[in-house]
Amino acid sequence: MNRIQQAEEALKKAGKKVNHRYRMGYHMMPRANWINDPNGLIQYKGEYHVFYQHHPYDENWGPMHWGHLKSRDLIHWEHLPIALAPGDAFDESGCFSGSAVEYNGDLALIYTGHNMIDEEKDDFYQNQNIAVSKDGIVFEKMKENPVIAEPPEDSARHFRDPKVWRHHENWYMVVGNSSKENVGRVILYRSPNLVDWEYVGVLAQSDGNLGFMWECPDFFELDGKHVLLISPQGIEADGDSYQNLYQTGYLIGDYDEETNEFVHGSFKELDHGHDFYAVQTLLDDKGRRIAIGWMDMWESEMPTKADGWSGALTLPRELTLRDDHKILMNPVEETKLLRKTEHRVCANRSLSGSYLAKTAEELLEVKVVFDIADCSAQTAGVRIRGLEKEETIIRYSLTDQKLTLDCSASGKERDGVRNVQIEAGEKLSLRLFIDRSSIEVFANHGEATMTSRIYPKEGRLGIELFSEKGDARVEEFTYWVLKDIWKGDESLE
Ligand code: FRU
């Protein structure tokens, strides 16, 4: 048996033991055991492919493989066999994160080889490699690997997560890196043929406040501007900002190809919940820039480990740019395919205290619009997934103009609140996506998003609107019961 077959066997066995209480209904997740970053996002021959960091042998992180999912519509996903297994001379200890491109009609994955030298001292080296597939399912590692054997001279050993794209006659690659002085940065390479790479230089680096290592870079044009997405490690918490162990965010500005100069503004977090990291994007044939993140955080509590699996990916989200160069993030249009039944609970009504929509459904989309201009309340919001001891609260303070996601009673020991400033103006619109163990909040059409895992016990359900210290005007309160896309998936039974 080869390494991929072995891993597939292990997954089949592990899949039989998975406890379903927190299994996702419409999010990407593993058949069993561990996943982290999304990798290799691409629309290839009309289908969307999502690969991901995967340890098929255990519910904890370990030697990284690449798991594989594909979809025609970004909503209904199909598990495919594992695409990459580690263990060759150049990727001895892991096939770390990377990206995908169409290469002479084939599907090529560009990934980091992780190679342990001394586990106890955490001494390792990392390089960049390529694997190619003719059918989009079975991948062969190139004989030229590693295509980039080592980082530039002034670099520390962190050298990973290549994102590759084509522009005019050349291929380009950004890589996450750390300088010898432990300054987080992104470096750029160029190649005429995807195999021979020339180092161009540093694209951007920390000004001293943005951490020691920048993971999972992505660099693209969005509505005439250049965006560098990064997942920095080592940023200090600062008020409501940078509350998670690591962050994902962006620098936005203008890029001069001739000089490799990227003039950009300050770092902004892309999401404000507890669980959002290692985001990557793809450009699809409709011209949409679609982002997907890992919906967890390193070192966080993951109760599903006890159930034989851990890790999920966010809904695919479309990125657009507002006039003031703020990135807006909204679920892709296709998310509407998930809607089974629509419940228009109320419209244009005054709310004083609370109003409960009883439902025993677990997979929900909820839309609530508060008419802020017509509210005397100090706070207004929504309570979900609990009626007694448990609850997850989305609360807007009209006095502070702060949106809060309160997960302190959502079934986890450690998670508390996350806040984001949002000047709602006349209206606050909340679009919530609730799955068995996650919530994604899209506020005011993507101006702020908050993404977190929650672990409520079964049987505590319902959607409750509330106003505190005054009345609130509810312009709309609608919910949809969503489909379970995994029901009937043989690979999960
Ligand atoms: C980000 C990351 C990447 C790395 C991968 C390993 O979460 O640390 O930098 O390639 O995960 O699984």
Short mmCIF file of C-alpha atoms and ligand atoms in Angstrom, two decimals:
data_model
loop_
_atom_site.label_atom_id
_atom_site.label_comp_id
_atom_site.label_asym_id
_atom_site.label_seq_id
_atom_site.Cartn_x
_atom_site.Cartn_y
_atom_site.Cartn_z
CA MET A 1 0.00 0.00 0.00
CA ASN A 2 1.34 3.46 -0.76
CA ARG A 3 1.17 6.33 1.74
CA ILE A 4 -2.03 7.77 0.32
CA GLN A 5 -3.83 4.43 0.38
CA GLN A 6 -2.65 3.90 3.94
CA ALA A 7 -3.99 7.28 5.00
CA GLU A 8 -7.30 6.59 3.23
CA GLU A 9 -7.63 3.31 5.13
CA ALA A 10 -6.92 5.06 8.43
CA LEU A 11 -9.54 7.70 7.63
CA LYS A 12 -12.17 5.11 6.77
CA LYS A 13 -11.64 3.43 10.10
CA ALA A 14 -11.60 6.71 12.01
CA GLY A 15 -14.75 7.89 10.19
CA LYS A 16 -16.75 5.02 11.68
CA LYS A 17 -15.96 6.23 15.18
CA VAL A 18 -16.84 9.89 14.70
CA ASN A 19 -19.47 11.23 17.10
CA HIS A 20 -21.93 13.39 15.18
CA ARG A 21 -23.14 15.82 17.86
CA TYR A 22 -21.07 18.78 16.58
CA ARG A 23 -20.63 17.74 12.96
CA MET A 24 -21.12 20.56 10.50
CA GLY A 25 -24.22 20.65 8.34
CA TYR A 26 -22.96 22.88 5.54
CA HIS A 27 -19.32 23.71 6.21
CA MET A 28 -16.25 22.00 4.87
CA MET A 29 -14.77 19.62 7.42
CA PRO A 30 -12.68 16.44 7.48
CA ARG A 31 -14.12 12.94 7.11
CA ALA A 32 -12.37 12.34 10.45
CA ASN A 33 -9.36 13.58 12.42
CA TRP A 34 -7.49 16.87 12.17
CA ILE A 35 -7.55 19.69 9.62
CA ASN A 36 -6.21 23.25 9.63
CA ASP A 37 -5.47 25.73 6.81
CA PRO A 38 -7.32 25.77 3.50
CA ASN A 39 -4.82 25.17 0.69
CA GLY A 40 -4.72 25.25 -3.10
CA LEU A 41 -7.98 27.10 -3.70
CA ILE A 42 -8.72 27.07 -7.41
CA GLN A 43 -11.46 26.84 -9.98
CA TYR A 44 -10.11 24.20 -12.34
CA LYS A 45 -12.02 23.05 -15.43
CA GLY A 46 -15.16 24.65 -14.06
CA GLU A 47 -15.02 23.04 -10.61
CA TYR A 48 -13.93 24.59 -7.34
CA HIS A 49 -11.19 22.70 -5.53
CA VAL A 50 -10.31 23.22 -1.89
CA PHE A 51 -7.40 21.36 -0.37
CA TYR A 52 -6.55 21.56 3.30
CA GLN A 53 -3.89 20.74 5.87
CA HIS A 54 -4.81 17.35 7.20
CA HIS A 55 -3.58 14.76 9.67
CA PRO A 56 -5.55 11.67 8.72
CA TYR A 57 -4.19 9.54 11.58
CA ASP A 58 -5.16 11.61 14.59
CA GLU A 59 -7.50 14.32 15.87
CA ASN A 60 -4.40 16.36 16.74
CA TRP A 61 -2.01 18.12 14.37
CA GLY A 62 0.78 15.86 13.02
CA PRO A 63 2.65 15.11 9.78
CA MET A 64 0.70 17.20 7.32
CA HIS A 65 -1.08 15.70 4.32
CA TRP A 66 -3.30 17.59 1.87
CA GLY A 67 -6.97 16.65 2.05
CA HIS A 68 -9.15 17.46 -0.95
CA LEU A 69 -12.71 18.64 -1.59
CA LYS A 70 -14.39 19.82 -4.76
CA SER A 71 -17.65 21.48 -5.69
CA ARG A 72 -19.51 22.83 -8.71
CA ASP A 73 -21.23 25.60 -6.76
CA LEU A 74 -19.11 26.38 -3.65
CA ILE A 75 -21.89 24.88 -1.51
CA HIS A 76 -22.19 21.14 -2.20
CA TRP A 77 -18.82 19.57 -1.50
CA GLU A 78 -17.48 16.17 -2.34
CA HIS A 79 -14.57 14.53 -0.54
CA LEU A 80 -11.81 13.28 -2.83
CA PRO A 81 -8.86 11.07 -1.90
CA ILE A 82 -5.97 12.65 -0.07
CA ALA A 83 -3.86 14.57 -2.59
CA LEU A 84 -0.44 14.73 -0.91
CA ALA A 85 1.26 12.59 1.71
CA PRO A 86 4.62 13.55 3.24
CA GLY A 87 7.68 11.35 3.52
CA ASP A 88 9.84 12.07 0.47
CA ALA A 89 13.39 13.40 0.78
CA PHE A 90 12.19 17.01 0.40
CA ASP A 91 8.99 16.81 2.48
CA GLU A 92 10.04 14.29 5.10
CA SER A 93 7.94 15.62 7.99
CA GLY A 94 5.05 17.36 6.28
CA CYS A 95 3.42 18.85 3.19
CA PHE A 96 2.68 22.30 4.57
CA SER A 97 0.36 24.96 3.19
CA GLY A 98 0.44 26.25 -0.37
CA SER A 99 -1.57 27.05 -3.46
CA ALA A 100 -2.73 25.71 -6.83
CA VAL A 101 -2.47 26.86 -10.44
CA GLU A 102 -3.47 25.52 -13.82
CA TYR A 103 -0.22 24.54 -15.52
CA ASN A 104 -0.24 23.47 -19.19
CA GLY A 105 -3.79 22.23 -18.66
CA ASP A 106 -2.81 20.22 -15.57
CA LEU A 107 -3.50 21.05 -11.94
CA ALA A 108 -0.30 21.95 -10.07
CA LEU A 109 0.02 22.26 -6.29
CA ILE A 110 2.85 24.36 -4.90
CA TYR A 111 3.53 23.55 -1.27
CA THR A 112 6.10 23.73 1.49
CA GLY A 113 8.19 20.72 2.41
CA HIS A 114 8.69 20.62 6.15
CA ASN A 115 11.77 18.72 7.24
CA MET A 116 12.59 18.11 10.89
CA ILE A 117 16.25 18.06 11.86
CA ASP A 118 15.91 17.83 15.62
CA GLU A 119 12.41 17.55 17.03
CA GLU A 120 13.38 18.35 20.62
CA LYS A 121 15.10 21.58 19.63
CA ASP A 122 12.35 22.33 17.08
CA ASP A 123 15.09 22.59 14.47
CA PHE A 124 13.85 22.18 10.91
CA TYR A 125 14.23 23.41 7.35
CA GLN A 126 11.52 24.30 4.84
CA ASN A 127 11.54 24.40 1.04
CA GLN A 128 9.06 24.80 -1.82
CA ASN A 129 7.82 21.93 -3.99
CA ILE A 130 5.37 21.13 -6.77
CA ALA A 131 3.05 18.21 -7.46
CA VAL A 132 1.08 17.88 -10.71
CA SER A 133 -2.13 16.09 -11.66
CA LYS A 134 -3.68 15.35 -15.04
CA ASP A 135 -7.11 14.37 -13.68
CA GLY A 136 -7.26 16.79 -10.73
CA ILE A 137 -7.27 13.87 -8.27
CA VAL A 138 -4.00 11.92 -8.36
CA PHE A 139 -0.88 14.04 -7.91
CA GLU A 140 2.71 13.30 -8.77
CA LYS A 141 5.51 15.19 -7.08
CA MET A 142 7.93 16.74 -9.58
CA LYS A 143 11.38 15.24 -10.01
CA GLU A 144 12.80 18.78 -9.85
CA ASN A 145 11.73 19.14 -6.19
CA PRO A 146 12.56 21.11 -4.22
CA VAL A 147 12.04 23.92 -6.72
CA ILE A 148 13.26 26.40 -4.10
CA ALA A 149 15.61 24.60 -1.75
CA GLU A 150 16.25 27.33 0.79
CA PRO A 151 15.26 30.84 1.82
CA PRO A 152 17.38 33.93 1.03
CA GLU A 153 20.54 34.49 3.07
CA ASP A 154 19.08 37.08 5.42
CA SER A 155 16.25 34.79 6.44
CA ALA A 156 15.38 32.74 9.50
CA ARG A 157 14.29 29.13 8.94
CA HIS A 158 10.55 29.97 8.68
CA PHE A 159 9.96 29.81 4.93
CA ARG A 160 6.54 28.55 4.00
CA ASP A 161 3.05 28.80 2.47
CA PRO A 162 3.77 29.73 -1.19
CA LYS A 163 0.97 31.46 -3.05
CA VAL A 164 1.54 31.40 -6.81
CA TRP A 165 -0.18 33.26 -9.65
CA ARG A 166 0.50 34.13 -13.27
CA HIS A 167 0.87 37.67 -14.52
CA HIS A 168 1.74 38.45 -18.15
CA GLU A 169 4.67 36.20 -19.11
CA ASN A 170 5.76 35.13 -15.64
CA TRP A 171 4.76 33.17 -12.58
CA TYR A 172 5.00 34.92 -9.22
CA MET A 173 5.18 33.50 -5.73
CA VAL A 174 4.84 35.13 -2.32
CA VAL A 175 6.19 33.18 0.64
CA GLY A 176 5.68 33.67 4.37
CA ASN A 177 8.97 34.36 6.06
CA SER A 178 10.88 35.73 9.01
CA SER A 179 14.14 37.66 8.77
CA LYS A 180 17.29 36.70 10.69
CA GLU A 181 16.24 39.35 13.21
CA ASN A 182 12.84 37.61 13.60
CA VAL A 183 10.87 40.24 11.75
CA GLY A 184 7.75 38.89 10.06
CA ARG A 185 7.72 39.50 6.30
CA VAL A 186 6.59 38.33 2.88
CA ILE A 187 9.13 37.69 0.14
CA LEU A 188 8.58 37.52 -3.60
CA TYR A 189 9.89 35.17 -6.31
CA ARG A 190 9.49 35.11 -10.10
CA SER A 191 9.69 32.28 -12.62
CA PRO A 192 9.32 31.93 -16.38
CA ASN A 193 8.25 28.28 -16.18
CA LEU A 194 7.04 27.48 -12.62
CA VAL A 195 10.14 25.36 -11.96
CA ASP A 196 13.09 27.81 -11.99
CA TRP A 197 12.62 30.58 -9.46
CA GLU A 198 14.49 33.82 -9.01
CA TYR A 199 14.35 35.75 -5.72
CA VAL A 200 12.98 39.26 -6.27
CA GLY A 201 13.07 40.65 -2.74
CA VAL A 202 11.02 41.60 0.31
CA LEU A 203 7.48 42.64 -0.60
CA ALA A 204 6.48 43.85 2.87
CA GLN A 205 7.64 43.42 6.43
CA SER A 206 6.66 44.21 9.99
CA ASP A 207 7.31 47.73 11.21
CA GLY A 208 8.21 46.20 14.56
CA ASN A 209 4.63 45.80 15.79
CA LEU A 210 3.40 43.14 13.42
CA GLY A 211 4.99 40.00 14.70
CA PHE A 212 7.90 37.65 14.17
CA MET A 213 6.49 35.51 11.36
CA TRP A 214 3.92 36.14 8.63
CA GLU A 215 2.15 32.95 7.63
CA CYS A 216 -0.06 32.19 4.63
CA PRO A 217 0.40 35.28 2.43
CA ASP A 218 -1.80 36.02 -0.56
CA PHE A 219 -1.31 38.96 -2.91
CA PHE A 220 -3.89 40.15 -5.43
CA GLU A 221 -5.61 43.07 -7.08
CA LEU A 222 -8.99 44.11 -5.78
CA ASP A 223 -10.87 46.88 -7.54
CA GLY A 224 -7.70 48.65 -8.66
CA LYS A 225 -5.75 48.30 -5.41
CA HIS A 226 -3.24 45.67 -4.29
CA VAL A 227 -4.03 43.62 -1.22
CA LEU A 228 -1.55 41.59 0.79
CA LEU A 229 -3.33 39.12 3.05
CA ILE A 230 -1.22 37.82 5.90
CA SER A 231 -1.56 35.73 9.03
CA PRO A 232 1.03 37.20 11.39
CA GLN A 233 2.24 35.46 14.52
CA GLY A 234 3.31 37.50 17.51
CA ILE A 235 1.16 40.64 17.46
CA GLU A 236 0.34 41.86 20.95
CA ALA A 237 -3.31 42.26 21.96
CA ASP A 238 -4.36 45.90 21.94
CA GLY A 239 -7.80 46.83 23.32
CA ASP A 240 -10.41 45.06 21.20
CA SER A 241 -7.83 44.30 18.52
CA TYR A 242 -5.64 41.21 18.10
CA GLN A 243 -7.46 39.23 20.77
CA ASN A 244 -6.71 35.83 19.28
CA LEU A 245 -3.41 34.00 19.56
CA TYR A 246 -2.71 34.84 15.89
CA GLN A 247 -4.53 37.10 13.44
CA THR A 248 -5.46 37.24 9.79
CA GLY A 249 -5.61 40.62 8.14
CA TYR A 250 -4.47 42.74 5.25
CA LEU A 251 -2.32 45.58 4.03
CA ILE A 252 -3.73 47.54 1.13
CA GLY A 253 -1.99 49.91 -1.26
CA ASP A 254 -0.27 50.26 -4.61
CA TYR A 255 2.33 47.95 -6.07
CA ASP A 256 5.02 48.89 -8.56
CA GLU A 257 6.06 45.81 -10.49
CA GLU A 258 9.25 47.43 -11.85
CA THR A 259 10.70 48.27 -8.44
CA ASN A 260 8.87 45.66 -6.33
CA GLU A 261 7.72 48.49 -4.13
CA PHE A 262 4.46 48.01 -2.25
CA VAL A 263 3.29 51.22 -0.62
CA HIS A 264 0.51 50.36 1.80
CA GLY A 265 -1.51 51.52 4.79
CA SER A 266 -1.72 49.99 8.23
CA PHE A 267 -2.65 46.38 9.05
CA LYS A 268 -6.35 45.65 9.44
CA GLU A 269 -7.90 42.49 10.82
CA LEU A 270 -10.21 40.76 8.39
CA ASP A 271 -12.56 39.20 10.94
CA HIS A 272 -13.24 39.89 14.61
CA GLY A 273 -14.40 36.55 16.01
CA HIS A 274 -12.46 33.88 17.88
CA ASP A 275 -11.81 31.44 15.07
CA PHE A 276 -10.57 32.72 11.76
CA TYR A 277 -7.08 32.09 10.44
CA ALA A 278 -4.81 31.24 7.51
CA VAL A 279 -7.19 32.70 4.93
CA GLN A 280 -6.56 32.14 1.22
CA THR A 281 -8.37 33.34 -1.88
CA LEU A 282 -9.15 32.34 -5.44
CA LEU A 283 -10.31 34.31 -8.45
CA ASP A 284 -13.18 32.58 -10.22
CA ASP A 285 -14.50 32.80 -13.77
CA LYS A 286 -17.07 35.37 -12.69
CA GLY A 287 -14.18 37.61 -11.62
CA ARG A 288 -14.97 37.17 -7.92
CA ARG A 289 -12.23 37.16 -5.29
CA ILE A 290 -13.36 34.43 -2.90
CA ALA A 291 -11.80 33.89 0.52
CA ILE A 292 -11.93 30.83 2.75
CA GLY A 293 -10.35 30.55 6.17
CA TRP A 294 -9.66 27.92 8.79
CA MET A 295 -12.52 28.30 11.28
CA ASP A 296 -10.43 27.57 14.38
CA MET A 297 -7.38 28.93 16.13
CA TRP A 298 -4.10 27.38 17.20
CA GLU A 299 -4.09 26.22 20.80
CA SER A 300 -7.80 26.84 21.30
CA GLU A 301 -10.11 24.41 22.99
CA MET A 302 -11.50 21.94 20.45
CA PRO A 303 -14.18 19.81 22.12
CA THR A 304 -14.71 17.79 18.95
CA LYS A 305 -11.34 16.11 19.45
CA ALA A 306 -13.22 13.86 21.87
CA ASP A 307 -15.53 13.06 18.94
CA GLY A 308 -12.75 11.97 16.60
CA TRP A 309 -12.40 15.07 14.45
CA SER A 310 -11.25 18.69 14.64
CA GLY A 311 -11.30 21.65 12.32
CA ALA A 312 -13.61 23.22 9.76
CA LEU A 313 -13.42 25.88 7.06
CA THR A 314 -15.51 29.04 6.80
CA LEU A 315 -18.20 29.63 4.23
CA PRO A 316 -16.71 30.93 0.98
CA ARG A 317 -16.86 34.73 1.16
CA GLU A 318 -16.66 37.27 -1.60
CA LEU A 319 -14.28 40.15 -1.04
CA THR A 320 -15.06 43.60 -2.39
CA LEU A 321 -13.52 46.99 -1.77
CA ARG A 322 -15.38 49.96 -0.37
CA ASP A 323 -14.49 53.49 -1.50
CA ASP A 324 -12.46 54.11 1.67
CA HIS A 325 -10.37 50.98 0.89
CA LYS A 326 -11.98 48.82 3.50
CA ILE A 327 -12.48 45.22 2.46
CA LEU A 328 -16.04 43.97 2.74
CA MET A 329 -16.60 40.26 3.18
CA ASN A 330 -19.93 38.60 2.40
CA PRO A 331 -21.00 35.01 1.91
CA VAL A 332 -21.03 34.11 -1.79
CA GLU A 333 -24.38 34.46 -3.52
CA GLU A 334 -24.63 30.67 -3.87
CA THR A 335 -25.15 30.38 -0.10
CA LYS A 336 -28.82 30.95 -0.89
CA LEU A 337 -28.85 27.41 -2.35
CA LEU A 338 -28.75 26.19 1.24
CA ARG A 339 -32.13 27.68 2.13
CA LYS A 340 -34.86 25.08 2.65
CA THR A 341 -37.70 27.02 4.30
CA GLU A 342 -38.17 30.69 4.94
CA HIS A 343 -39.75 32.09 8.13
CA ARG A 344 -40.63 35.75 8.09
CA VAL A 345 -41.02 36.19 11.82
CA CYS A 346 -41.83 39.86 11.90
CA ALA A 347 -41.29 43.17 10.18
CA ASN A 348 -41.43 46.75 11.24
CA ARG A 349 -42.27 46.16 14.85
CA SER A 350 -41.26 47.74 18.09
CA LEU A 351 -39.35 45.53 20.50
CA SER A 352 -39.31 46.07 24.19
CA GLY A 353 -37.52 43.41 26.20
CA SER A 354 -37.36 40.23 24.18
CA TYR A 355 -39.05 38.32 21.43
CA LEU A 356 -38.48 34.62 20.88
CA ALA A 357 -38.80 32.65 17.67
CA LYS A 358 -38.98 29.07 18.81
CA THR A 359 -37.24 26.60 16.60
CA ALA A 360 -35.60 23.28 17.19
CA GLU A 361 -33.59 23.59 13.98
CA GLU A 362 -29.81 23.68 14.25
CA LEU A 363 -28.80 24.82 10.78
CA LEU A 364 -29.97 28.36 10.31
CA GLU A 365 -29.48 31.59 8.48
CA VAL A 366 -30.90 34.57 10.36
CA LYS A 367 -31.44 38.09 9.10
CA VAL A 368 -32.21 40.87 11.53
CA VAL A 369 -32.35 44.56 10.66
CA PHE A 370 -32.63 47.08 13.47
CA ASP A 371 -33.74 50.59 12.60
CA ILE A 372 -31.13 52.32 14.73
CA ALA A 373 -32.48 55.79 14.00
CA ASP A 374 -35.71 54.71 15.68
CA CYS A 375 -34.31 53.03 18.81
CA SER A 376 -34.33 54.34 22.35
CA ALA A 377 -32.56 51.21 23.65
CA GLN A 378 -28.93 51.30 24.70
CA THR A 379 -28.30 47.84 23.32
CA ALA A 380 -30.11 45.51 20.99
CA GLY A 381 -29.24 42.12 19.65
CA VAL A 382 -29.87 38.45 19.10
CA ARG A 383 -29.49 35.45 21.36
CA ILE A 384 -29.12 32.04 19.82
CA ARG A 385 -28.44 28.43 20.68
CA GLY A 386 -29.69 28.52 24.24
CA LEU A 387 -32.58 29.44 26.43
CA GLU A 388 -31.48 28.62 29.91
CA LYS A 389 -27.84 28.30 30.93
CA GLU A 390 -26.34 28.41 27.49
CA GLU A 391 -26.49 31.15 24.91
CA THR A 392 -24.44 32.87 22.24
CA ILE A 393 -25.12 36.59 22.09
CA ILE A 394 -24.67 39.12 19.32
CA ARG A 395 -25.15 42.49 20.94
CA TYR A 396 -24.90 45.99 19.50
CA SER A 397 -24.29 48.90 21.81
CA LEU A 398 -25.89 51.99 20.36
CA THR A 399 -24.04 54.16 22.83
CA ASP A 400 -20.55 52.82 22.03
CA GLN A 401 -21.28 51.71 18.46
CA LYS A 402 -19.73 48.37 19.26
CA LEU A 403 -20.79 44.98 18.07
CA THR A 404 -20.06 42.16 20.52
CA LEU A 405 -20.01 38.43 19.99
CA ASP A 406 -20.33 36.90 23.41
CA CYS A 407 -19.37 33.23 23.51
CA SER A 408 -18.81 32.99 27.25
CA ALA A 409 -21.79 30.65 27.63
CA SER A 410 -21.45 28.85 24.29
CA GLY A 411 -20.15 25.56 25.64
CA LYS A 412 -16.43 26.33 25.81
CA GLU A 413 -14.48 26.90 28.99
CA ARG A 414 -12.23 29.70 27.87
CA ASP A 415 -13.88 31.78 25.17
CA GLY A 416 -15.20 35.14 26.17
CA VAL A 417 -16.25 38.14 24.14
CA ARG A 418 -14.96 39.77 20.99
CA ASN A 419 -15.83 43.35 20.01
CA VAL A 420 -15.67 45.40 16.87
CA GLN A 421 -16.44 49.05 16.30
CA ILE A 422 -19.08 49.58 13.67
CA GLU A 423 -20.72 52.86 12.93
CA ALA A 424 -24.08 51.51 11.99
CA GLY A 425 -25.61 54.81 10.88
CA GLU A 426 -29.37 54.47 10.42
CA LYS A 427 -29.55 50.70 10.28
CA LEU A 428 -27.81 47.69 11.69
CA SER A 429 -28.21 44.65 9.54
CA LEU A 430 -27.06 41.28 10.87
CA ARG A 431 -26.83 38.16 8.77
CA LEU A 432 -25.96 35.10 10.85
CA PHE A 433 -25.02 31.63 9.69
CA ILE A 434 -25.41 29.06 12.41
CA ASP A 435 -24.15 25.52 12.11
CA ARG A 436 -23.99 22.79 14.75
CA SER A 437 -20.73 24.13 16.10
CA SER A 438 -20.13 27.53 14.51
CA ILE A 439 -21.50 31.01 14.03
CA GLU A 440 -20.57 33.50 11.32
CA VAL A 441 -21.83 37.05 11.73
CA PHE A 442 -21.92 39.43 8.76
CA ALA A 443 -22.79 42.94 9.92
CA ASN A 444 -23.91 45.76 7.67
CA HIS A 445 -23.28 43.93 4.43
CA GLY A 446 -19.80 42.73 5.23
CA GLU A 447 -18.45 45.81 6.95
CA ALA A 448 -17.58 43.63 9.93
CA THR A 449 -17.59 39.88 10.31
CA MET A 450 -17.23 37.75 13.42
CA THR A 451 -16.54 34.05 13.15
CA SER A 452 -16.43 31.64 16.06
CA ARG A 453 -16.85 28.01 16.93
CA ILE A 454 -19.51 27.31 19.55
CA TYR A 455 -20.34 24.03 21.26
CA PRO A 456 -23.88 24.21 22.63
CA LYS A 457 -25.52 21.14 24.05
CA GLU A 458 -28.36 19.72 22.03
CA GLY A 459 -31.88 20.77 22.84
CA ARG A 460 -31.19 24.37 23.70
CA LEU A 461 -32.41 26.18 20.65
CA GLY A 462 -34.32 29.24 19.56
CA ILE A 463 -33.65 32.72 18.21
CA GLU A 464 -34.38 35.59 20.55
CA LEU A 465 -34.24 39.29 19.73
CA PHE A 466 -33.76 41.66 22.62
CA SER A 467 -33.50 45.31 23.51
CA GLU A 468 -32.06 46.62 26.76
CA LYS A 469 -32.75 49.92 28.51
CA GLY A 470 -35.31 51.09 25.98
CA ASP A 471 -37.10 50.01 22.84
CA ALA A 472 -35.71 48.92 19.53
CA ARG A 473 -37.36 48.97 16.15
CA VAL A 474 -37.04 45.77 14.19
CA GLU A 475 -37.32 46.40 10.50
CA GLU A 476 -36.94 42.76 9.56
CA PHE A 477 -36.55 39.41 11.30
CA THR A 478 -36.40 36.43 8.98
CA TYR A 479 -34.78 33.06 9.30
CA TRP A 480 -34.17 30.20 6.97
CA VAL A 481 -33.71 26.56 7.82
CA LEU A 482 -30.65 25.38 5.94
CA LYS A 483 -29.81 22.14 4.24
CA ASP A 484 -27.42 19.51 5.57
CA ILE A 485 -25.12 19.02 2.58
CA TRP A 486 -23.38 16.03 4.14
CA LYS A 487 -26.50 13.94 4.65
CA GLY A 488 -26.19 10.88 2.50
CA ASP A 489 -22.47 11.39 1.84
CA GLU A 490 -21.09 7.88 1.84
CA SER A 491 -17.59 9.00 2.66
CA LEU A 492 -18.91 10.20 6.02
CA GLU A 493 -20.96 7.14 6.95
C1 FRU B 1 -0.73 28.16 9.49
C2 FRU B 1 0.39 27.14 9.40
C3 FRU B 1 1.22 27.35 8.15
C4 FRU B 1 1.80 25.99 7.91
C5 FRU B 1 0.70 25.08 8.35
C6 FRU B 1 1.15 23.81 8.99
O1 FRU B 1 -1.78 27.78 10.29
O2 FRU B 1 1.19 27.20 10.56
O3 FRU B 1 2.19 28.36 8.27
O4 FRU B 1 2.15 25.79 6.58
O5 FRU B 1 -0.10 25.82 9.27
O6 FRU B 1 0.11 22.93 9.19
#
